[in-house]
Coordinates of C-alpha atoms in Angstrom, one line a residue:
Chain A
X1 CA 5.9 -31.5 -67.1
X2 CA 8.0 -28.2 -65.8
X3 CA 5.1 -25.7 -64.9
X4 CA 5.0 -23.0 -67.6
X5 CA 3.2 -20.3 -65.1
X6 CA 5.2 -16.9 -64.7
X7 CA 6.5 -16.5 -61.6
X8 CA 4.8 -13.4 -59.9
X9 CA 6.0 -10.3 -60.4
X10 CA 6.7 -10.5 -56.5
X11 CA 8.8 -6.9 -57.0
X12 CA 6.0 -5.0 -59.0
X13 CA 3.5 -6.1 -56.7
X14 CA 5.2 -5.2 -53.3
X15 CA 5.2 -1.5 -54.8
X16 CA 1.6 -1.4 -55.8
X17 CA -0.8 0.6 -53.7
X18 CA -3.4 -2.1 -52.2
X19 CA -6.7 -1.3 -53.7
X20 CA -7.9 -1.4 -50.3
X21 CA -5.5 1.3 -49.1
X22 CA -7.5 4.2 -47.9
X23 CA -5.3 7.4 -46.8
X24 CA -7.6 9.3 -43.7
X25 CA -6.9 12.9 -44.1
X26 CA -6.0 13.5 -40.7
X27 CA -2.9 11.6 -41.9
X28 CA -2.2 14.8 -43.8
X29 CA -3.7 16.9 -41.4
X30 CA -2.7 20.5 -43.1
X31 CA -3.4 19.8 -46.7
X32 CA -6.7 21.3 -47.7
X33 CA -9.5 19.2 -49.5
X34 CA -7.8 19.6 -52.8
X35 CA -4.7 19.4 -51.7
X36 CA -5.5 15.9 -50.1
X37 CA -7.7 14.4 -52.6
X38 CA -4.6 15.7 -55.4
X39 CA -1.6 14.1 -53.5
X40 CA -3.8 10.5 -52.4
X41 CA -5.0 9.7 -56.4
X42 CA -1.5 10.8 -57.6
X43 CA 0.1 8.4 -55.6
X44 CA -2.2 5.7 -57.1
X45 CA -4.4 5.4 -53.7
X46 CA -7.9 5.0 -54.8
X47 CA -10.1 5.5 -51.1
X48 CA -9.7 8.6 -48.8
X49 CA -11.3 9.2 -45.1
X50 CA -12.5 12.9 -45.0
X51 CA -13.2 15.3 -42.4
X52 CA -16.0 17.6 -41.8
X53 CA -13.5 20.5 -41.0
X54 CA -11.6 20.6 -44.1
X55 CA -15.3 20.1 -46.2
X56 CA -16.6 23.2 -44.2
X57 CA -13.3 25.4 -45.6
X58 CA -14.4 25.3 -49.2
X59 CA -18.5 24.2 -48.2
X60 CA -20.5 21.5 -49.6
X61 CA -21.5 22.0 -53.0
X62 CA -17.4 22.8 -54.0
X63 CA -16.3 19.7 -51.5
X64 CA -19.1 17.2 -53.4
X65 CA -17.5 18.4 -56.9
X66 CA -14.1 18.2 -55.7
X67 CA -14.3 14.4 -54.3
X68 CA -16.2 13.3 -58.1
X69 CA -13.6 15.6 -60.0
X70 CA -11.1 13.7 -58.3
X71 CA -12.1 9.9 -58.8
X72 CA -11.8 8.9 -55.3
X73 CA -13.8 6.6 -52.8
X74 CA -14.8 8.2 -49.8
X75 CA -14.2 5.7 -47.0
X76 CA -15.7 7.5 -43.9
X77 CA -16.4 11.0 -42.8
X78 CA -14.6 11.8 -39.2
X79 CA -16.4 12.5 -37.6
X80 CA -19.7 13.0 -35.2
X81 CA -20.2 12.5 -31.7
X82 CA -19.1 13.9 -28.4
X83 CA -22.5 13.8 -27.0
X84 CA -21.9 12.9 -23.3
X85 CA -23.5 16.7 -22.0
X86 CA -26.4 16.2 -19.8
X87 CA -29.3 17.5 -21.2
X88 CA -29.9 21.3 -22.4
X89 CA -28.3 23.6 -24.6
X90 CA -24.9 22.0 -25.3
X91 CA -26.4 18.6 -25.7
X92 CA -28.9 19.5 -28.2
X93 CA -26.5 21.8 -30.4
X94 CA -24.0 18.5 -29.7
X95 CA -27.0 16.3 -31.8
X96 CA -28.1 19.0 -34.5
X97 CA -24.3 18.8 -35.0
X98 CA -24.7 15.3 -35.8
X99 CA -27.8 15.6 -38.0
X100 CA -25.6 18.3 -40.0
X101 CA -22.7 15.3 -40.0
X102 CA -25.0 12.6 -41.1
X103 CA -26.3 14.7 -44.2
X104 CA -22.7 15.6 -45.2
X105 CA -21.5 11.8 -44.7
X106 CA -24.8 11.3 -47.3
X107 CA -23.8 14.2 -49.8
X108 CA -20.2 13.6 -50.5
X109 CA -21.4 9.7 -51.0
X110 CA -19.3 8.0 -48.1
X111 CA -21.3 5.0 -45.9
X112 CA -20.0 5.7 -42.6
X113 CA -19.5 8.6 -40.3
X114 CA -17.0 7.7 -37.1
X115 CA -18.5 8.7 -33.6
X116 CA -16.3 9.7 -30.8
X117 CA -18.1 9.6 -28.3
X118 CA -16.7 12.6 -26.3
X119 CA -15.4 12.3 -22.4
X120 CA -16.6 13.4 -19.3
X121 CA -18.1 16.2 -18.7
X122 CA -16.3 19.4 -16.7
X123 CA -16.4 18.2 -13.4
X124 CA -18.2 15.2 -13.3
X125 CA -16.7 11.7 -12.2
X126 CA -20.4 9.6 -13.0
X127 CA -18.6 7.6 -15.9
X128 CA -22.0 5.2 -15.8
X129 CA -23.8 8.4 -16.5
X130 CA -22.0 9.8 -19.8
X131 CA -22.0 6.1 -21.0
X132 CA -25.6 6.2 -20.7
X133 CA -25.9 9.9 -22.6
X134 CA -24.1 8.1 -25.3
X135 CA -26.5 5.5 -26.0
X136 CA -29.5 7.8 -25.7
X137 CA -27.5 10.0 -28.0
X138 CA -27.6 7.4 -30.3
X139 CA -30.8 6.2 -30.0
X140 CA -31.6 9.8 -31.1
X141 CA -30.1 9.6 -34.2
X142 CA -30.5 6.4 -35.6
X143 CA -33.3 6.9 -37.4
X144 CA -31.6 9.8 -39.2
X145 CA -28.7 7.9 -40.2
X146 CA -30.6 5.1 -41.1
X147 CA -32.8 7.6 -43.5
X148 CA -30.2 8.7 -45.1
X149 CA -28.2 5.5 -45.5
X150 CA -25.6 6.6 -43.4
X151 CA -24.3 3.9 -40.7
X152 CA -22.8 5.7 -37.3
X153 CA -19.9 3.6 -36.5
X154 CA -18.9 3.9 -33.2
X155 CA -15.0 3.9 -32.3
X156 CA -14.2 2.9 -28.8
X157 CA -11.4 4.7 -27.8
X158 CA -7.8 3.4 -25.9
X159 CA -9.5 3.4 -22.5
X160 CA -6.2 6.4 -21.9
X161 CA -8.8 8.5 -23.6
X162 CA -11.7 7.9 -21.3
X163 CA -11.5 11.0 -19.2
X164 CA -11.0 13.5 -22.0
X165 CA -12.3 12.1 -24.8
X166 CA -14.0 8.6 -25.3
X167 CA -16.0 7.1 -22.9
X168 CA -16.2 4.2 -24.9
X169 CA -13.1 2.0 -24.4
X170 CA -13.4 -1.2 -26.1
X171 CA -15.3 -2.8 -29.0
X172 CA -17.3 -5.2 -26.4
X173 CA -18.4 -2.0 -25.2
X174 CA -19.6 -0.8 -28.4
X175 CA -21.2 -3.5 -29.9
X176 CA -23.2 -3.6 -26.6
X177 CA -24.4 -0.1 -28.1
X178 CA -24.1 -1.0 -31.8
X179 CA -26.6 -4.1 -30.9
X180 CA -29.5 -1.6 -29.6
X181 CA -29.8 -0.4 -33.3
X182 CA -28.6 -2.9 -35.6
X183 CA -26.3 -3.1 -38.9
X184 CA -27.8 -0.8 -41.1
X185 CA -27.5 2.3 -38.9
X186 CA -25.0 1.9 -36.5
X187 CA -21.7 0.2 -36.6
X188 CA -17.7 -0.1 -34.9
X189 CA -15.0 1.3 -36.2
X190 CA -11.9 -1.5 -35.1
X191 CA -9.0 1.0 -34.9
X192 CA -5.6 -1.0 -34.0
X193 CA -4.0 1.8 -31.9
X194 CA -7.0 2.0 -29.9
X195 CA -8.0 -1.9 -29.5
X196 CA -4.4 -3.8 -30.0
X197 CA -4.0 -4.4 -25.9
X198 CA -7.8 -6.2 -25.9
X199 CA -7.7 -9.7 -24.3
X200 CA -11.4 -10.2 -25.8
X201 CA -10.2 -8.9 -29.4
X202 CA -10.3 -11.7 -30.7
X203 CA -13.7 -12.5 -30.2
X204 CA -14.9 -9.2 -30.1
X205 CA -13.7 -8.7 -33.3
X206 CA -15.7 -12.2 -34.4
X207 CA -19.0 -11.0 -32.9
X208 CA -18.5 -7.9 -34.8
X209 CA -18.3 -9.5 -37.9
X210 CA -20.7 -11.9 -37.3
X211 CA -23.8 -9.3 -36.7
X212 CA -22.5 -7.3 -39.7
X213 CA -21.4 -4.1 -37.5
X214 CA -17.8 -4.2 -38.9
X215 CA -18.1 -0.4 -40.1
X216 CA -14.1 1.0 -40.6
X217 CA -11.1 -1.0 -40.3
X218 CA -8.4 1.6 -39.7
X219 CA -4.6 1.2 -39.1
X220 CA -1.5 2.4 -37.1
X221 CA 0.8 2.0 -35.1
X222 CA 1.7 1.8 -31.4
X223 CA 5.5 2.5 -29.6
X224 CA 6.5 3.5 -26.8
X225 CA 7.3 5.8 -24.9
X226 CA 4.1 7.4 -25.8
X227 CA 5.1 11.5 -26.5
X228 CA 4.5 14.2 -24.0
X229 CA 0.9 15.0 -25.8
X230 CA -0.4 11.1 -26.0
X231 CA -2.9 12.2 -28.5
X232 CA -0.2 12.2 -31.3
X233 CA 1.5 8.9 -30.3
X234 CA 0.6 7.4 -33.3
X235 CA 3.0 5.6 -35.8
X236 CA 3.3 4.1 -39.5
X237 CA 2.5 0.7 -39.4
X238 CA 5.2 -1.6 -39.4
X239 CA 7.0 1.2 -36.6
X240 CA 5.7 0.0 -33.2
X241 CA 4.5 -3.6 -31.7
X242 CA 1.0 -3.9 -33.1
X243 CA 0.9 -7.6 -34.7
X244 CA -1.1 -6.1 -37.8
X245 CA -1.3 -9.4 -39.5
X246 CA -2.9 -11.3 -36.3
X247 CA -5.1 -8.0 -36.0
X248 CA -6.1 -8.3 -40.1
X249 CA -6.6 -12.1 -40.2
X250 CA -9.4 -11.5 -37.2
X251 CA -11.0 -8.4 -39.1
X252 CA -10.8 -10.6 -42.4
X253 CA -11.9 -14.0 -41.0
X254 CA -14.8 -11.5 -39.8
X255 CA -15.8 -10.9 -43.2
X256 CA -14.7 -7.7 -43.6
X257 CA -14.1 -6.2 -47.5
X258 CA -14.3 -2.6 -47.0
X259 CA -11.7 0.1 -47.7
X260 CA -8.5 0.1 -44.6
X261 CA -7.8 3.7 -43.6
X262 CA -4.4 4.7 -42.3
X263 CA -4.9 7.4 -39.2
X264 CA -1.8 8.8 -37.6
X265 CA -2.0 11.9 -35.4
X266 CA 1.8 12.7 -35.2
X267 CA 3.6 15.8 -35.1
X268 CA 6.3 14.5 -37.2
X269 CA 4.2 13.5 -39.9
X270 CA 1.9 16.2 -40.2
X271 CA 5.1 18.2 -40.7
X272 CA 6.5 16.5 -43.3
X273 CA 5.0 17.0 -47.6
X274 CA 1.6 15.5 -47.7
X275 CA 2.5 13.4 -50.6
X276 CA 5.6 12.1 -49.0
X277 CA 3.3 11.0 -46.3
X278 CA 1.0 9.2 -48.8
X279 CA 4.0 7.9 -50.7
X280 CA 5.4 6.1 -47.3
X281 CA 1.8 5.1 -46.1
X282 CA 1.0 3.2 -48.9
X283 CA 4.6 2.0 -48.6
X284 CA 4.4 0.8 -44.6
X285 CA 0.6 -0.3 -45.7
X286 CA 2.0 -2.6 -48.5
X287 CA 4.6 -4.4 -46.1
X288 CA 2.7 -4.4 -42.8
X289 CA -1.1 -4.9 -43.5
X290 CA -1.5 -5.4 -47.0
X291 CA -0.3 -8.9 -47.3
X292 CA -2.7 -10.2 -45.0
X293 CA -5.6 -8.9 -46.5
Chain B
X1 CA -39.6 10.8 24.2
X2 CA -36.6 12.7 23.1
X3 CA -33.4 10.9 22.2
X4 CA -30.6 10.8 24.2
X5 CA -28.2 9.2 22.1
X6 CA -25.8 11.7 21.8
X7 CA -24.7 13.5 18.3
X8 CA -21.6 11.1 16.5
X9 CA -18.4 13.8 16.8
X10 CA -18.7 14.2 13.1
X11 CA -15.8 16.5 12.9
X12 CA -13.5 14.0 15.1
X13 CA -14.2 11.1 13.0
X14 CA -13.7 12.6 9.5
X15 CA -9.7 13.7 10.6
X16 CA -9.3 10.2 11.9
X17 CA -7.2 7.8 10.0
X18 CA -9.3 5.2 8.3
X19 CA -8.2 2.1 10.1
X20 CA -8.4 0.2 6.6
X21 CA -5.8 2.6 5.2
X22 CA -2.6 1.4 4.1
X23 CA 0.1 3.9 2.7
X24 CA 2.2 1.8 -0.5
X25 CA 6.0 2.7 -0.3
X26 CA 5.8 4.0 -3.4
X27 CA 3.9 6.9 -2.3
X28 CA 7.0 8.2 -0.1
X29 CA 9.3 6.8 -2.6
X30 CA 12.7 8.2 -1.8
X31 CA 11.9 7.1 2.1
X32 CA 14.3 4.9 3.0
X33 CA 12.4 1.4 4.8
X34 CA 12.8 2.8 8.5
X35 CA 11.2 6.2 7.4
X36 CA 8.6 4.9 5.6
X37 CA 7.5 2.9 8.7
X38 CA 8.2 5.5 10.9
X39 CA 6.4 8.5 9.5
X40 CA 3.2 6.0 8.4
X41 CA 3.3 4.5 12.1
X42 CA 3.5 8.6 13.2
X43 CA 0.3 9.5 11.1
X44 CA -1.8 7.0 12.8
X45 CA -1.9 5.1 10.0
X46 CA -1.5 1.4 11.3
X47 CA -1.1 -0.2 8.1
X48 CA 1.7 -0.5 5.5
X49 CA 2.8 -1.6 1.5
X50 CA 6.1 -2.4 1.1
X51 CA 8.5 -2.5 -2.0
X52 CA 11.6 -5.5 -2.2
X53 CA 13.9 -2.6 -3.0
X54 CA 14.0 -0.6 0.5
X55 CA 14.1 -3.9 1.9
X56 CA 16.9 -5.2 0.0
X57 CA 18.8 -1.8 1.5
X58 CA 19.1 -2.9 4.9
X59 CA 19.0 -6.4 4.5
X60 CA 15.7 -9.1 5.2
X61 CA 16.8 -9.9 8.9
X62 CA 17.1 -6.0 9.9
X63 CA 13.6 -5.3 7.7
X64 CA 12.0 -7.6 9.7
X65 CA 13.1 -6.6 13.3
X66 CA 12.1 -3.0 11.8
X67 CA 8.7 -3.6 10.6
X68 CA 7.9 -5.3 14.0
X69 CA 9.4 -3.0 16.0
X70 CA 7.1 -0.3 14.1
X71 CA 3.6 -2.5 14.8
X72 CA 2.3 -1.6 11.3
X73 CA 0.6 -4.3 9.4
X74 CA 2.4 -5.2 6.2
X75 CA -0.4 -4.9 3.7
X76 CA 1.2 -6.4 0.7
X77 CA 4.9 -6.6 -1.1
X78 CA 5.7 -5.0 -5.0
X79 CA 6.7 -6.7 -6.6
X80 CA 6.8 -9.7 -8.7
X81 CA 6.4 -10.3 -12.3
X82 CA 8.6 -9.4 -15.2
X83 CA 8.0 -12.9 -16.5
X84 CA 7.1 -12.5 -20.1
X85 CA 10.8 -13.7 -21.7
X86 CA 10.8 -16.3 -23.9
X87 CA 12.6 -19.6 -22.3
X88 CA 16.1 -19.1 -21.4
X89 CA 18.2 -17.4 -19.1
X90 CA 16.8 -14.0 -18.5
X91 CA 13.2 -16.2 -18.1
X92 CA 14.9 -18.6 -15.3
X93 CA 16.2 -15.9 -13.5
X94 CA 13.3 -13.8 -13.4
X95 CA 11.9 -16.9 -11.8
X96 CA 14.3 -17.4 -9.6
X97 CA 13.7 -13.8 -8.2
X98 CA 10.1 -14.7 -8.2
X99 CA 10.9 -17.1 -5.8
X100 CA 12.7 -15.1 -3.6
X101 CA 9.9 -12.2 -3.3
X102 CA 7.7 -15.0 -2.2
X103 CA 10.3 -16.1 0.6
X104 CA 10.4 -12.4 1.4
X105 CA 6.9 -11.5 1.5
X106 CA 6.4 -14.7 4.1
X107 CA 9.0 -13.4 6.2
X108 CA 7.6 -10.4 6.8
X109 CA 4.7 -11.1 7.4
X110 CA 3.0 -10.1 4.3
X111 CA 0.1 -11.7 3.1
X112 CA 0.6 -10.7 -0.6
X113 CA 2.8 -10.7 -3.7
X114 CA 1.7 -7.9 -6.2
X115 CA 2.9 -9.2 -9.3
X116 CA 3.3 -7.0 -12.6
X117 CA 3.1 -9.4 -15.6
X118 CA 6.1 -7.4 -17.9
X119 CA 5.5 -6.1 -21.5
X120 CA 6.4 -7.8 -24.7
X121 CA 9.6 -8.7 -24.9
X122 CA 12.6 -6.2 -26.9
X123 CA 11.3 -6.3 -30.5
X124 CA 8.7 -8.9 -29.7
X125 CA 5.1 -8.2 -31.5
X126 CA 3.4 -11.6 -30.1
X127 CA 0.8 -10.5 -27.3
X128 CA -0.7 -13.6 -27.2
X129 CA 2.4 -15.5 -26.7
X130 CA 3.8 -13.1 -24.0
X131 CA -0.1 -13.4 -21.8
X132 CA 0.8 -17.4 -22.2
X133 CA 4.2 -17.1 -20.8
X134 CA 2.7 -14.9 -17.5
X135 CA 0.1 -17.8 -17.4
X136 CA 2.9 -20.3 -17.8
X137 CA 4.9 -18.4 -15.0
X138 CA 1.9 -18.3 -12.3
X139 CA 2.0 -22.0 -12.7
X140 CA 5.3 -22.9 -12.1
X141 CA 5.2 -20.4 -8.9
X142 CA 1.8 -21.4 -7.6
X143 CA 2.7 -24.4 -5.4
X144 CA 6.0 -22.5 -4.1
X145 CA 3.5 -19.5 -2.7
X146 CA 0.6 -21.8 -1.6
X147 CA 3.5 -23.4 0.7
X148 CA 5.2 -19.7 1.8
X149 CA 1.3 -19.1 2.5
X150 CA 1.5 -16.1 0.1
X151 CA -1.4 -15.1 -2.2
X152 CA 0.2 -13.9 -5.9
X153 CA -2.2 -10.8 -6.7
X154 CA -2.2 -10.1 -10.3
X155 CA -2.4 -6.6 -10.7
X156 CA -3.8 -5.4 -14.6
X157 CA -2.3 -2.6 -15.0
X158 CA -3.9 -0.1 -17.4
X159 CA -3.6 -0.8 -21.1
X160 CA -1.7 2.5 -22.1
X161 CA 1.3 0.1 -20.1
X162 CA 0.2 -2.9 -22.2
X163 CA 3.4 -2.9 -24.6
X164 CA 6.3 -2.0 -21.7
X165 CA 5.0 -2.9 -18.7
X166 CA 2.3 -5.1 -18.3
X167 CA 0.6 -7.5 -20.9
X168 CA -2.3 -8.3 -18.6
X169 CA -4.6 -5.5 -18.9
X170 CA -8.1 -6.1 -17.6
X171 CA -9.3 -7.6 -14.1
X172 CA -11.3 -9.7 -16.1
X173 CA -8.1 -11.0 -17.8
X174 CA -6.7 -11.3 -14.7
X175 CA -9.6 -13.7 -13.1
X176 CA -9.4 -15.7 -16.6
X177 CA -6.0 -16.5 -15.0
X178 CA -6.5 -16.4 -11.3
X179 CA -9.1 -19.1 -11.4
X180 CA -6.6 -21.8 -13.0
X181 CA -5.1 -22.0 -10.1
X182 CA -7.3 -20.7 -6.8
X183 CA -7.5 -18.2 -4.3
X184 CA -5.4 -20.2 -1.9
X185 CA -2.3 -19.2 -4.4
X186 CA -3.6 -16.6 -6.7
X187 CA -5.4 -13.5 -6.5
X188 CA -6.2 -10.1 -8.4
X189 CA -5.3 -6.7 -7.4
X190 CA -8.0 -3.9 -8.0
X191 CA -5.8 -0.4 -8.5
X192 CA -8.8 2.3 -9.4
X193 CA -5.8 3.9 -11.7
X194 CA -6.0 1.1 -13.9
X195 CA -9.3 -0.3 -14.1
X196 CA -11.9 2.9 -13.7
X197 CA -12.1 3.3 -17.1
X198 CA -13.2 -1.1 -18.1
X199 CA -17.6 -1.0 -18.7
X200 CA -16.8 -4.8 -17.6
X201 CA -15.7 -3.3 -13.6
X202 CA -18.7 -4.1 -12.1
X203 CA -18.9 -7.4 -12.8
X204 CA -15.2 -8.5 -12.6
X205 CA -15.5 -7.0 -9.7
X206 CA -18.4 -8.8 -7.9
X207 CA -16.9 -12.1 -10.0
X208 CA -13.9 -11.9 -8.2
X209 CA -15.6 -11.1 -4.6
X210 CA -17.3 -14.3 -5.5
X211 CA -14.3 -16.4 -6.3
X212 CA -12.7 -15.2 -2.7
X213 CA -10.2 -13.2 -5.2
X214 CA -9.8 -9.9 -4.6
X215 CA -6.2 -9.6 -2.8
X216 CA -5.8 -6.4 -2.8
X217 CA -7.8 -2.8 -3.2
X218 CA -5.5 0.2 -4.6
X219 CA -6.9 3.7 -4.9
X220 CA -5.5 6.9 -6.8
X221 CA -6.5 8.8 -9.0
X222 CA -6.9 9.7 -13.0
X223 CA -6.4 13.0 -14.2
X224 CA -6.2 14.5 -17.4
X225 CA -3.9 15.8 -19.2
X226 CA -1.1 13.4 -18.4
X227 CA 2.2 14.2 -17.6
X228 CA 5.3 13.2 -20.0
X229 CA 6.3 9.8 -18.1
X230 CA 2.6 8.9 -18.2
X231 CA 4.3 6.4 -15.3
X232 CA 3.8 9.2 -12.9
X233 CA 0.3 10.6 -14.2
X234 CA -1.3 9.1 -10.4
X235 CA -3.2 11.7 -7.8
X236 CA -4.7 11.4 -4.5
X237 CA -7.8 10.5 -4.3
X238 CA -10.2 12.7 -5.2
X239 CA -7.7 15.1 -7.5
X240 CA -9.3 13.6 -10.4
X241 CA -12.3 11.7 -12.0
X242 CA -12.5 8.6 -10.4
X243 CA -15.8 7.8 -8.4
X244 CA -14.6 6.3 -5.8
X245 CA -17.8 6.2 -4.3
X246 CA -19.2 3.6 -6.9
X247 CA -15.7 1.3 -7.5
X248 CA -15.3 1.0 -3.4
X249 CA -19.0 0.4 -3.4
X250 CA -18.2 -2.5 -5.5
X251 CA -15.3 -3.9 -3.6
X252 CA -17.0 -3.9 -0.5
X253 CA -20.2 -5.6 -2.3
X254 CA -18.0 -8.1 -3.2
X255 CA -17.2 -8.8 0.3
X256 CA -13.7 -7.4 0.4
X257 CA -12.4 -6.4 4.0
X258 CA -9.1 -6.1 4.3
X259 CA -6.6 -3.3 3.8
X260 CA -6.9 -0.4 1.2
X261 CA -3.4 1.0 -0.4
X262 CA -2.7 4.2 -1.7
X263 CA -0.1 3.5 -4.1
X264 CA 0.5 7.2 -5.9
X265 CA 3.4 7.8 -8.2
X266 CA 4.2 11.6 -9.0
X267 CA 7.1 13.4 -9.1
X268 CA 5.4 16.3 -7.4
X269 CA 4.3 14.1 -4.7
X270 CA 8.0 12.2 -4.5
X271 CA 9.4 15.2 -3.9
X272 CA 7.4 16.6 -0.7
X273 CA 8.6 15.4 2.8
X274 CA 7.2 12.0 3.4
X275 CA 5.8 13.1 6.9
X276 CA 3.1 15.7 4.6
X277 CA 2.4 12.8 1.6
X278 CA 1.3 10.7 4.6
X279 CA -0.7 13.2 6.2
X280 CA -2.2 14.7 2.9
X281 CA -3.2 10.9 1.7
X282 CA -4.7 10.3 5.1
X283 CA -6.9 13.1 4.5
X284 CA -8.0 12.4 0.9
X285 CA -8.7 9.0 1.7
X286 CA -10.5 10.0 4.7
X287 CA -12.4 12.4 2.7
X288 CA -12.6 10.4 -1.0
X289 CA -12.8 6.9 0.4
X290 CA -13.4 5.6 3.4
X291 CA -16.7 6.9 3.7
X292 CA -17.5 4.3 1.1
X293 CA -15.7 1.6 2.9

């Protein structure tokens, strides 16, 4: 008997957005709040990853109104953090900051708020030392996050980062942290650009899964040569050497279900029309992560 | 009873050369071989790194009668590696070369071939396959360099090189593939440029003092921000935010005694006189770390 099952609509459904596709605003770094949240649901995107700067511009009550008007999920606030300062002034200011991001991550509705964890001090070389800072930084605020059903999902950083921005390098490294706390307040972010290179990725990204601390799966790319400011040497994926369906299969096989941000930092991209942007990351999404979802 | 013992000359001891000190070629780069010896060998520094290239200019017979006539030790030879083609031409010849540093490296009098695994090959997105080929390539070379009496160091380089230069990333990585085959044919390289950064150092360090694996101890620095060609974003020891205190710590815990390179690539530095490199990284390793030696 000839089957009498349509064949997909394999064309229609390479052009749909994923449902999963969420578009982090630093993506489309210099569109405002409304201007982000307008251009990611008109291109039939249904997540977004906000940041606290762009909430501060127009202030709570107006951002909260904004993100219902406009019928999107709100994937994860970016972001908390940098809380390697010894102790005194800058440290405490450094964790009220925090407090202030964990009640904004609750108000606009959004489970997760990203922690970088911030580099080394001015001056200092005690690595060992700021790594600590970050875990008693944490410790701090756990309860907090937990109280307000916020989980603090911590993003190891590409270890190029550790001087100047990250002390945490790799997801072993966080889930060592993460582990301390436990699933319902703090979690890792797995961020491809920074963890690609990882020999224990694999089973890093297993363990994650396994203890529930799988917080953000976020997405770009990696090519080289890396530009002159390596912070923006970020690329669509699909445009640089990270194997995104290896990387997905782990993060799925993990149990992972949650929304998949796209994060660039590139000069190129910021300059170009937000909406293009969201048009061609929902595009390099749909071809280079999607189908292994 | 009042000591007699008389006061150590403080002063004299902290301009002399560290006896453990070993200036890498690449420090002097555009030092032709016979330089390189002659203005190390002028420093009071009684050790030496050497790269295949300079020696290729002259000629293995002539390197060798130059190298002897200097009375420098021959720390180690860069560099092997390059091995992560798929089977096939360019993978047999870069073989074939392999085998040929090895022969050099025993003729003069080296007791170590610093290999650099290669990135993923031109258009090539499979990590995991490339890490099997450098695993695959250490095998077939093993029993040629246990013969020659040469030690194949793997050196991780950091991961910001993981896609064009170097799939094996971590010392830990390194050990996974080290031990397959022994320290009587493979060893590790610890560069502190590389591996500062891992939260696994300590341990893969004192794991591969324990295994009789360390081969070789490099030491430069990490500084922020990097330069353009992060290739060249290296410092002397001390310009940056290493601790070299703690990481030579661990190399001597782990029982390692034998010569410590400075291996420094920056344009700045390549383009000083050779005669003041050596004498500036004299004094930064005098200063940064050989009191930790």
């Amino acid at each position: 008997m000839t089957s009498t099952v349509p064949a997909a609509p394999a064309a229609a459904e390479s052009t749909a957005v994923h449902p999963r596709l969420s578009i982090n605003q630093a993506t489309i770094k210099y569109a405002d709040l409304a201007t982000a949240l307008t251009v990611t649901a008109a291109a039939g995107v249904t997540s977004i990853g906000l940041w606290r700067e762009p909430l501060a511009e127009v202030g709570l009550p107006t951002a909260v109104r904004l993100i219902a008007d406009s019928g999107l999920r709100v994937s994860s606030l970016c972001r908390g953090g940098f809380f390697t300062a010894p102790e005194g002034a800058v440290r405490r200011a450094a964790l009220d900051e925090n407090r202030r991001a964990i009640a904004e991550t609750a108000a606009i509705g959004a489970p997760t708020l990203v922690l970088v964890a911030g580099g080394l001090p001015e001056g200092s070389r005690d690595l060992v030392g700021a790594r600590e800072r970050v875990r008693d930084a944490i410790g701090e605020l756990a309860d907090d996050a937990r109280a307000a059903g916020v989980i603090l999902a911590i993003e190891p950083l590409h270890p190029m980062y550790a001087s100047d921005r990250a002390v945490i390098s790799t997801l072993g490294q966080a889930l060592d942290l993460a582990e301390q706390f436990g699933p319902d307040a703090v979690g890792v972010v797995v961020d491809t650009f920074h963890v690609w290179w990882d020999p224990a990725l694999a089973a890093q990204v297993a363990r994650a899964g396994a203890g529930g601390y799988i917080a953000s799966y976020q997405v770009c790319d990696w090519a080289t040569p890396l530009p002159a400011d390596v912070l923006l040497a970020r690329h669509y994926p699909g445009d640089g050497v990270i194997d995104f369906a290896a990387i997905s299969a782990l993060v799925t096989a993990a149990g992972y279900t949650g929304d998949v941000e796209v994060e660039i930092f590139n000069q190129a991209i910021w300059d170009a029309p937000a909406a293009d942007v969201v048009a061609r990351t929902a595009a390099s999404f749909g071809a280079a992560v999607a189908p292994h979802l």
